[in-house]
Amino acid sequence: MRPIILRGNLVSLSMLLREDLKHVWLWYNDRDVRKYLSFPEEIFFYEDELEWYEALRREKKHEKVFAILENSSRSLVGLVGLHRIDYHNGRAELGYFLAKEHWGHGYASEAVKLALEYAFEWLNLRKVYAHVFETNIASIRVLEKNGFQLAGRWRKHQYVPGEGFVDVLCYERFRE
Ligand SMILES: CC(C)(COP(=O)(O)OP(=O)(O)OC[C@H]1O[C@@H](n2cnc3c(N)ncnc32)[C@H](O)[C@@H]1OP(=O)(O)O)[C@@H](O)C(=O)NCCC(=O)NCCS
């Protein structure tokens, strides 16, 4: 059992537990997940994961990472986070990923909706932004379904294995 922070119809946001890290570590090194995240080329050791978790607890004012739990099974399916939280400017950067076996059920769309609710209603931020590679169609769809608008792009900015250099799209969503 763990506290539910925000509940949706399909998924809920909860706290990330140390025992989740062994799953997160596997997903984080899955090449199909990794290739669309920052540092696609990187390989993460389990100890890196533990250090990241400790830093997350220490720096929790400036970074919130939520476990996405499937409501029907209560099991962990992915993570969604608000990063670089900047209270002075009222903004944060959004990131998310799901284990591959849970793709295609609408979970990310709802998890992002809940993370926005946390950002706007609980943290009182005014803007959430995200960076997405132009070939990541599913993620672009998740953002657009949640009211994000394309603010600009960095052309041929990121090397994605198997895809070459792709544009990085900058999306933003204001509270109002
Ligand atoms: C991106 C990701 C989080 C999406 O998770 P998900 O739970 O499968 O997403 P959802 O089911 O909520 O929605 C995906 C949407 O994209 C659509 N979609 C998925 N693949 C698509 C494709 N190849 N072409 C067009 N649309 C596609 C789905 O139909 C759905 O739209 P709909 O609700 O209008 O039908 C997941 O694929 C993932 O973890 N990817 C790797 C990590 C990643 O890319 N993170 C984001 C970095 S910016």
Coordinates of N, CA and C and ligand atoms in Angstrom, one line a residue:
M1 N 0.8 -1.2 0.0 CA 0.0 0.0 0.0 C 0.9 1.3 0.0
R2 N 0.4 2.3 -0.7 CA 1.1 3.5 -0.7 C 0.1 4.7 -0.9
P3 N 0.4 5.9 -0.5 CA -0.5 6.9 -0.6 C -0.8 7.3 -2.0
I4 N -2.1 7.5 -2.3 CA -2.5 8.0 -3.7 C -2.5 9.5 -3.6
I5 N -1.8 10.1 -4.5 CA -1.7 11.6 -4.5 C -2.8 12.2 -5.3
L6 N -3.0 11.7 -6.6 CA -4.1 12.1 -7.4 C -4.7 10.9 -8.1
R7 N -6.0 10.8 -8.2 CA -6.6 9.6 -8.8 C -7.3 10.0 -10.1
G8 N -7.1 9.2 -11.1 CA -7.8 9.3 -12.4 C -8.7 8.1 -12.6
N9 N -9.3 8.0 -13.8 CA -10.1 6.8 -14.1 C -9.3 5.6 -14.3
L10 N -8.2 5.7 -15.0 CA -7.4 4.6 -15.4 C -6.2 4.4 -14.5
V11 N -5.6 5.5 -14.2 CA -4.3 5.5 -13.4 C -4.4 6.5 -12.3
S12 N -3.4 6.3 -11.4 CA -3.3 7.3 -10.3 C -1.8 7.7 -10.1
L13 N -1.6 8.8 -9.5 CA -0.2 9.2 -9.2 C 0.1 8.9 -7.8
S14 N 1.2 8.3 -7.5 CA 1.6 7.9 -6.2 C 3.0 8.2 -5.9
M15 N 3.5 7.8 -4.8 CA 5.0 8.1 -4.5 C 5.8 6.9 -5.1
L16 N 7.0 7.3 -5.5 CA 7.9 6.3 -5.9 C 8.6 5.7 -4.7
L17 N 8.6 4.3 -4.6 CA 9.2 3.7 -3.5 C 10.6 3.1 -3.9
R18 N 11.4 2.9 -2.9 CA 12.8 2.3 -3.2 C 12.6 1.0 -3.9
E19 N 11.6 0.2 -3.5 CA 11.5 -1.1 -4.1 C 11.0 -1.1 -5.6
D20 N 10.5 0.1 -6.0 CA 10.1 0.3 -7.5 C 11.4 0.3 -8.4
L21 N 12.5 0.7 -7.8 CA 13.7 1.0 -8.6 C 14.1 -0.1 -9.5
K22 N 13.9 -1.3 -9.0 CA 14.4 -2.5 -9.8 C 13.6 -2.6 -11.1
H23 N 12.3 -2.2 -11.1 CA 11.5 -2.1 -12.3 C 11.9 -1.0 -13.2
V24 N 12.0 0.2 -12.5 CA 12.4 1.4 -13.3 C 13.7 1.2 -14.0
W25 N 14.7 0.6 -13.3 CA 16.0 0.4 -13.9 C 15.9 -0.5 -15.2
L26 N 15.1 -1.5 -15.2 CA 14.9 -2.3 -16.4 C 14.3 -1.5 -17.5
W27 N 13.2 -0.8 -17.2 CA 12.5 0.0 -18.2 C 13.4 1.1 -18.8
Y28 N 14.2 1.7 -17.9 CA 15.0 2.8 -18.2 C 16.1 2.4 -19.2
N29 N 16.5 1.1 -19.1 CA 17.5 0.6 -20.0 C 16.9 -0.1 -21.3
D30 N 15.6 -0.1 -21.4 CA 15.0 -0.7 -22.5 C 15.2 0.3 -23.7
R31 N 15.8 -0.2 -24.8 CA 16.2 0.7 -25.9 C 15.0 1.4 -26.5
D32 N 13.8 0.7 -26.5 CA 12.7 1.4 -27.2 C 12.2 2.5 -26.3
V33 N 12.4 2.4 -25.0 CA 12.0 3.6 -24.1 C 13.1 4.6 -24.1
R34 N 14.3 4.1 -24.0 CA 15.5 5.0 -23.8 C 15.7 5.9 -25.0
K35 N 15.4 5.4 -26.2 CA 15.7 6.2 -27.4 C 15.0 7.5 -27.5
Y36 N 13.9 7.7 -26.8 CA 13.2 8.9 -26.9 C 13.3 9.8 -25.6
L37 N 14.2 9.4 -24.7 CA 14.5 10.1 -23.5 C 15.8 10.9 -23.6
S38 N 16.1 11.7 -22.7 CA 17.4 12.4 -22.7 C 18.6 11.4 -22.7
F39 N 19.6 11.6 -23.3 CA 20.8 10.7 -23.4 C 20.4 9.3 -23.8
P40 N 19.9 9.2 -25.1 CA 19.4 7.9 -25.6 C 20.5 6.9 -25.6
E41 N 21.8 7.4 -25.7 CA 22.9 6.5 -25.9 C 23.4 5.9 -24.5
E42 N 22.9 6.4 -23.4 CA 23.4 6.1 -22.1 C 23.0 4.7 -21.6
I43 N 23.8 4.1 -20.8 CA 23.5 2.9 -20.1 C 23.5 3.2 -18.6
F44 N 22.4 2.8 -17.9 CA 22.4 3.2 -16.5 C 22.6 2.0 -15.6
F45 N 23.5 2.2 -14.6 CA 23.7 1.1 -13.6 C 22.7 1.3 -12.5
Y46 N 22.5 0.2 -11.8 CA 21.5 0.2 -10.7 C 21.9 1.2 -9.7
E47 N 23.2 1.3 -9.4 CA 23.7 2.3 -8.4 C 23.4 3.7 -8.9
D48 N 23.4 4.0 -10.2 CA 23.0 5.3 -10.7 C 21.5 5.6 -10.3
E49 N 20.7 4.6 -10.4 CA 19.3 4.7 -10.1 C 19.1 5.0 -8.6
L50 N 19.9 4.4 -7.7 CA 19.8 4.6 -6.3 C 20.2 6.0 -6.0
E51 N 21.3 6.5 -6.6 CA 21.8 7.9 -6.4 C 20.8 8.9 -6.8
W52 N 20.1 8.6 -8.0 CA 19.1 9.5 -8.5 C 17.9 9.6 -7.5
Y53 N 17.6 8.4 -6.9 CA 16.5 8.4 -6.0 C 16.8 9.2 -4.7
E54 N 18.0 9.1 -4.2 CA 18.4 9.8 -3.0 C 18.4 11.3 -3.3
A55 N 18.9 11.7 -4.5 CA 18.9 13.1 -4.9 C 17.5 13.7 -5.0
L56 N 16.6 12.8 -5.5 CA 15.2 13.2 -5.7 C 14.6 13.5 -4.3
R57 N 14.9 12.7 -3.3 CA 14.4 12.9 -2.0 C 14.9 14.2 -1.4
R58 N 16.2 14.4 -1.6 CA 16.9 15.6 -1.1 C 16.3 16.9 -1.8
E59 N 16.1 16.8 -3.1 CA 15.8 18.0 -3.9 C 14.3 18.1 -4.2
K60 N 13.5 17.5 -3.3 CA 12.1 17.3 -3.7 C 11.3 18.6 -4.0
K61 N 11.8 19.7 -3.5 CA 11.1 21.0 -3.7 C 11.2 21.4 -5.2
H62 N 12.3 20.9 -5.9 CA 12.5 21.4 -7.3 C 12.3 20.2 -8.3
E63 N 11.9 19.1 -7.8 CA 11.6 18.0 -8.7 C 10.6 17.0 -8.1
K64 N 9.5 16.8 -8.8 CA 8.5 15.8 -8.2 C 8.4 14.7 -9.3
V65 N 8.7 13.5 -8.8 CA 8.5 12.4 -9.7 C 7.5 11.4 -9.1
F66 N 6.5 11.1 -9.9 CA 5.4 10.3 -9.4 C 5.4 8.9 -10.0
A67 N 5.0 7.9 -9.2 CA 4.8 6.6 -9.8 C 3.4 6.6 -10.4
I68 N 3.3 6.1 -11.6 CA 2.0 5.9 -12.2 C 1.5 4.5 -11.9
L69 N 0.4 4.4 -11.2 CA -0.2 3.1 -10.8 C -1.4 2.8 -11.7
E70 N -1.5 1.6 -12.2 CA -2.7 1.2 -12.9 C -3.8 1.0 -11.8
N71 N -5.0 1.6 -12.0 CA -6.0 1.5 -11.0 C -6.5 0.0 -10.8
S72 N -6.6 -0.7 -11.9 CA -7.2 -2.0 -11.8 C -6.3 -3.0 -11.0
S73 N -5.0 -2.9 -11.2 CA -4.1 -3.8 -10.5 C -3.3 -3.2 -9.4
R74 N -3.3 -1.9 -9.4 CA -2.5 -1.1 -8.4 C -1.0 -1.3 -8.7
S75 N -0.6 -1.8 -9.8 CA 0.8 -2.0 -10.1 C 1.4 -0.8 -10.8
L76 N 2.7 -0.7 -10.6 CA 3.5 0.4 -11.3 C 3.6 0.2 -12.8
V77 N 3.2 1.2 -13.5 CA 3.3 1.1 -15.0 C 4.3 2.1 -15.6
G78 N 4.7 3.1 -14.9 CA 5.6 4.1 -15.4 C 5.8 5.3 -14.5
L79 N 6.5 6.3 -15.0 CA 6.8 7.5 -14.1 C 6.4 8.7 -14.9
V80 N 6.0 9.7 -14.1 CA 5.8 11.1 -14.7 C 6.4 12.1 -13.7
G81 N 7.1 13.1 -14.3 CA 7.8 14.0 -13.4 C 7.7 15.4 -13.8
L82 N 7.7 16.3 -12.8 CA 7.9 17.7 -13.0 C 9.3 18.0 -12.6
H83 N 10.1 18.5 -13.5 CA 11.5 18.7 -13.3 C 11.8 20.2 -13.4
R84 N 13.0 20.6 -12.8 CA 13.4 22.0 -12.9 C 12.3 23.0 -12.4
I85 N 11.7 22.6 -11.3 CA 10.6 23.4 -10.9 C 11.1 24.8 -10.4
D86 N 10.6 25.8 -11.0 CA 11.1 27.2 -10.8 C 10.0 28.0 -10.3
Y87 N 10.0 28.2 -9.0 CA 8.8 28.9 -8.3 C 8.8 30.4 -8.7
H88 N 10.0 31.0 -8.9 CA 10.1 32.4 -9.2 C 9.4 32.7 -10.5
N89 N 9.6 31.8 -11.5 CA 9.0 32.0 -12.8 C 7.7 31.2 -13.0
G90 N 7.4 30.4 -12.0 CA 6.2 29.6 -12.1 C 6.1 28.6 -13.2
R91 N 7.2 27.8 -13.4 CA 7.2 26.9 -14.5 C 8.0 25.6 -14.1
A92 N 7.7 24.5 -14.9 CA 8.4 23.3 -14.7 C 8.4 22.5 -16.0
E93 N 9.4 21.6 -16.1 CA 9.5 20.8 -17.3 C 8.9 19.4 -17.0
L94 N 8.1 18.9 -18.0 CA 7.4 17.7 -17.8 C 8.2 16.5 -18.5
G95 N 8.2 15.4 -17.9 CA 8.8 14.2 -18.5 C 8.0 13.0 -18.1
Y96 N 8.0 11.9 -18.9 CA 7.2 10.7 -18.6 C 7.7 9.5 -19.4
F97 N 7.5 8.3 -18.9 CA 7.7 7.1 -19.7 C 6.9 6.0 -19.0
L98 N 6.5 5.0 -19.9 CA 5.8 3.9 -19.4 C 6.5 2.6 -19.8
A99 N 6.4 1.6 -19.1 CA 6.9 0.3 -19.5 C 6.2 -0.1 -20.8
K100 N 7.0 -0.7 -21.7 CA 6.5 -1.0 -23.0 C 5.2 -1.8 -23.0
E101 N 5.1 -2.8 -22.1 CA 3.9 -3.6 -22.1 C 2.6 -2.9 -21.7
H102 N 2.8 -1.6 -21.3 CA 1.6 -0.8 -20.9 C 1.3 0.3 -21.9
W103 N 2.0 0.3 -23.0 CA 1.7 1.4 -24.0 C 0.3 1.1 -24.7
G104 N -0.3 2.2 -25.1 CA -1.5 2.1 -25.9 C -2.8 1.9 -25.2
H105 N -2.8 2.2 -23.9 CA -4.1 2.1 -23.1 C -4.6 3.5 -22.6
G106 N -3.9 4.5 -23.1 CA -4.3 5.9 -22.6 C -3.7 6.3 -21.3
Y107 N -2.8 5.4 -20.7 CA -2.3 5.7 -19.4 C -1.5 7.0 -19.4
A108 N -0.6 7.2 -20.4 CA 0.3 8.4 -20.3 C -0.6 9.6 -20.5
S109 N -1.6 9.6 -21.3 CA -2.4 10.8 -21.5 C -3.1 11.2 -20.1
E110 N -3.6 10.2 -19.4 CA -4.2 10.5 -18.1 C -3.2 10.9 -17.1
A111 N -2.0 10.2 -17.1 CA -1.0 10.6 -16.1 C -0.5 12.0 -16.3
V112 N -0.4 12.5 -17.6 CA 0.0 13.8 -17.8 C -1.1 14.8 -17.3
K113 N -2.3 14.4 -17.6 CA -3.4 15.3 -17.1 C -3.3 15.5 -15.6
L114 N -3.0 14.4 -14.9 CA -2.9 14.5 -13.4 C -1.7 15.3 -13.0
A115 N -0.6 15.1 -13.7 CA 0.6 15.9 -13.4 C 0.4 17.4 -13.6
L116 N -0.4 17.7 -14.6 CA -0.7 19.1 -14.8 C -1.6 19.7 -13.7
E117 N -2.5 18.8 -13.2 CA -3.3 19.2 -12.1 C -2.5 19.5 -10.9
Y118 N -1.5 18.6 -10.7 CA -0.6 18.9 -9.5 C 0.2 20.2 -9.7
A119 N 0.7 20.4 -10.9 CA 1.5 21.6 -11.2 C 0.7 22.9 -11.0
F120 N -0.5 22.9 -11.6 CA -1.3 24.1 -11.6 C -2.1 24.3 -10.2
E121 N -2.6 23.2 -9.7 CA -3.5 23.4 -8.5 C -2.7 23.3 -7.2
W122 N -1.7 22.4 -7.2 CA -1.0 22.2 -5.9 C 0.3 23.0 -5.8
L123 N 1.0 23.1 -6.9 CA 2.2 23.9 -6.8 C 2.0 25.4 -7.2
N124 N 0.8 25.6 -7.8 CA 0.5 27.0 -8.2 C 1.4 27.5 -9.3
L125 N 1.8 26.6 -10.2 CA 2.7 27.1 -11.3 C 1.8 27.6 -12.4
R126 N 2.4 28.4 -13.3 CA 1.6 29.0 -14.4 C 1.9 28.4 -15.8
K127 N 3.0 27.6 -15.9 CA 3.3 27.0 -17.2 C 4.1 25.7 -17.0
V128 N 3.8 24.8 -17.9 CA 4.5 23.5 -17.9 C 5.0 23.3 -19.4
Y129 N 6.2 22.9 -19.5 CA 6.8 22.8 -20.9 C 7.4 21.4 -21.0
A130 N 7.6 21.0 -22.3 CA 8.2 19.7 -22.6 C 8.9 19.7 -23.9
H131 N 10.0 18.9 -24.0 CA 10.7 18.7 -25.2 C 10.5 17.3 -25.7
V132 N 10.2 17.2 -27.0 CA 9.9 15.9 -27.6 C 10.5 15.8 -29.0
F133 N 11.1 14.6 -29.3 CA 11.7 14.4 -30.6 C 10.6 14.3 -31.6
E134 N 10.8 14.8 -32.8 CA 9.8 14.9 -33.8 C 9.2 13.6 -34.3
T135 N 10.0 12.5 -34.1 CA 9.6 11.2 -34.5 C 8.8 10.4 -33.4
N136 N 8.7 11.0 -32.3 CA 8.0 10.4 -31.2 C 6.5 10.8 -31.2
I137 N 5.8 10.1 -32.2 CA 4.4 10.5 -32.5 C 3.5 10.3 -31.3
A138 N 3.7 9.2 -30.6 CA 2.8 8.9 -29.5 C 2.9 10.0 -28.4
S139 N 4.1 10.4 -28.1 CA 4.3 11.4 -27.1 C 3.8 12.8 -27.5
I140 N 3.9 13.1 -28.8 CA 3.4 14.4 -29.3 C 1.9 14.4 -29.1
R141 N 1.3 13.2 -29.4 CA -0.2 13.1 -29.3 C -0.6 13.3 -27.8
V142 N 0.2 12.7 -26.9 CA -0.1 12.8 -25.5 C -0.1 14.3 -25.1
L143 N 0.9 15.0 -25.6 CA 1.0 16.5 -25.2 C -0.2 17.3 -25.8
E144 N -0.4 17.0 -27.1 CA -1.5 17.8 -27.8 C -2.9 17.5 -27.2
K145 N -3.1 16.2 -26.8 CA -4.4 15.9 -26.2 C -4.5 16.6 -24.8
N146 N -3.4 17.0 -24.2 CA -3.4 17.7 -22.9 C -3.3 19.2 -23.1
G147 N -3.5 19.7 -24.3 CA -3.6 21.2 -24.5 C -2.3 21.8 -24.7
F148 N -1.2 21.1 -24.9 CA 0.1 21.7 -25.1 C 0.2 22.3 -26.5
Q149 N 0.8 23.4 -26.7 CA 1.0 24.0 -28.0 C 2.5 24.0 -28.4
L150 N 2.7 23.9 -29.7 CA 4.1 23.9 -30.2 C 4.6 25.3 -30.1
A151 N 5.7 25.5 -29.4 CA 6.2 26.9 -29.3 C 7.4 27.1 -30.2
G152 N 8.0 26.0 -30.7 CA 9.2 26.2 -31.6 C 9.9 24.9 -31.7
R153 N 11.0 24.9 -32.4 CA 11.8 23.7 -32.6 C 13.3 24.0 -32.8
W154 N 14.1 23.0 -32.3 CA 15.5 23.0 -32.6 C 15.7 22.1 -33.8
R155 N 16.2 22.6 -34.9 CA 16.3 21.7 -36.1 C 17.5 20.8 -36.0
K156 N 17.2 19.5 -36.4 CA 18.2 18.5 -36.4 C 19.2 18.5 -35.2
H157 N 18.6 18.5 -34.1 CA 19.2 18.8 -32.8 C 19.7 17.6 -32.1
Q158 N 19.0 16.5 -32.3 CA 19.2 15.3 -31.4 C 19.5 14.1 -32.3
Y159 N 20.5 13.3 -32.0 CA 20.7 12.1 -32.7 C 20.0 11.0 -32.0
V160 N 19.0 10.3 -32.8 CA 18.3 9.2 -32.2 C 18.7 7.9 -33.0
P161 N 19.2 7.0 -32.2 CA 19.7 5.7 -32.9 C 18.6 5.2 -33.8
G162 N 19.0 4.9 -35.0 CA 18.1 4.3 -36.0 C 17.3 5.3 -36.8
E163 N 17.3 6.6 -36.3 CA 16.5 7.6 -37.0 C 17.4 8.8 -37.4
G164 N 18.6 8.9 -37.0 CA 19.5 10.0 -37.4 C 19.2 11.2 -36.6
F165 N 19.6 12.4 -37.1 CA 19.3 13.7 -36.4 C 17.9 14.1 -36.6
V166 N 17.2 14.4 -35.6 CA 15.8 14.8 -35.6 C 15.6 16.1 -35.0
D167 N 14.5 16.8 -35.3 CA 14.2 18.1 -34.7 C 13.7 17.8 -33.3
V168 N 14.0 18.7 -32.4 CA 13.4 18.6 -31.0 C 12.3 19.7 -30.9
L169 N 11.1 19.2 -30.6 CA 10.0 20.2 -30.6 C 9.8 20.7 -29.1
C170 N 9.5 22.0 -29.0 CA 9.3 22.6 -27.7 C 7.8 22.8 -27.5
Y171 N 7.2 22.2 -26.6 CA 5.8 22.4 -26.3 C 5.6 23.1 -25.0
E172 N 4.5 23.9 -24.9 CA 4.2 24.6 -23.7 C 2.7 24.6 -23.4
R173 N 2.4 24.6 -22.1 CA 0.9 24.6 -21.8 C 0.8 25.6 -20.6
F174 N 0.0 26.6 -20.8 CA -0.2 27.6 -19.7 C -1.4 27.1 -18.8
R175 N -1.5 27.6 -17.6 CA -2.6 27.2 -16.7 C -3.9 27.6 -17.3
E176 N -4.0 28.8 -17.7 CA -5.4 29.3 -18.2 C -5.7 28.8 -19.6
Ligands
LIG1 C1 5.1 8.2 -25.2 C2 4.4 7.2 -24.2 C3 4.6 7.7 -22.8 C4 3.0 7.1 -24.6 O1 2.3 6.3 -23.6 P1 0.9 5.6 -23.9 O2 0.3 5.3 -22.6 O3 1.0 4.5 -24.9 O4 0.1 6.8 -24.5 P2 -1.5 7.0 -24.6 O5 -2.1 5.6 -24.8 O6 -2.0 7.8 -23.5 O7 -1.7 7.9 -26.0 C5 -0.9 7.7 -27.1 C6 -1.6 8.4 -28.2 O8 -0.7 8.3 -29.3 C7 -1.3 7.6 -30.4 N1 -0.2 6.9 -31.1 C8 0.6 6.0 -30.5 N2 1.5 5.6 -31.5 C9 1.2 6.3 -32.6 C10 1.8 6.3 -33.9 N3 2.8 5.6 -34.2 N4 1.2 7.2 -34.8 C11 0.2 7.9 -34.5 N5 -0.4 8.0 -33.3 C12 0.1 7.1 -32.3 C13 -2.3 6.7 -29.8 O9 -3.3 6.3 -30.7 C14 -2.8 7.7 -28.7 O10 -3.7 8.7 -29.2 P3 -5.3 8.6 -29.1 O11 -5.6 8.5 -27.7 O12 -5.8 9.8 -29.8 O13 -5.7 7.3 -29.8 C15 5.1 5.8 -24.3 O14 5.1 5.3 -25.7 C16 6.5 5.8 -23.9 O15 6.8 5.5 -22.7 N6 7.5 6.0 -24.8 C17 8.9 5.9 -24.5 C18 9.4 7.1 -23.6 C19 8.9 8.5 -24.1 O16 8.8 8.6 -25.3 N7 8.6 9.4 -23.2 C20 8.2 10.7 -23.6 C21 9.4 11.6 -23.9 S1 8.9 13.2 -24.5

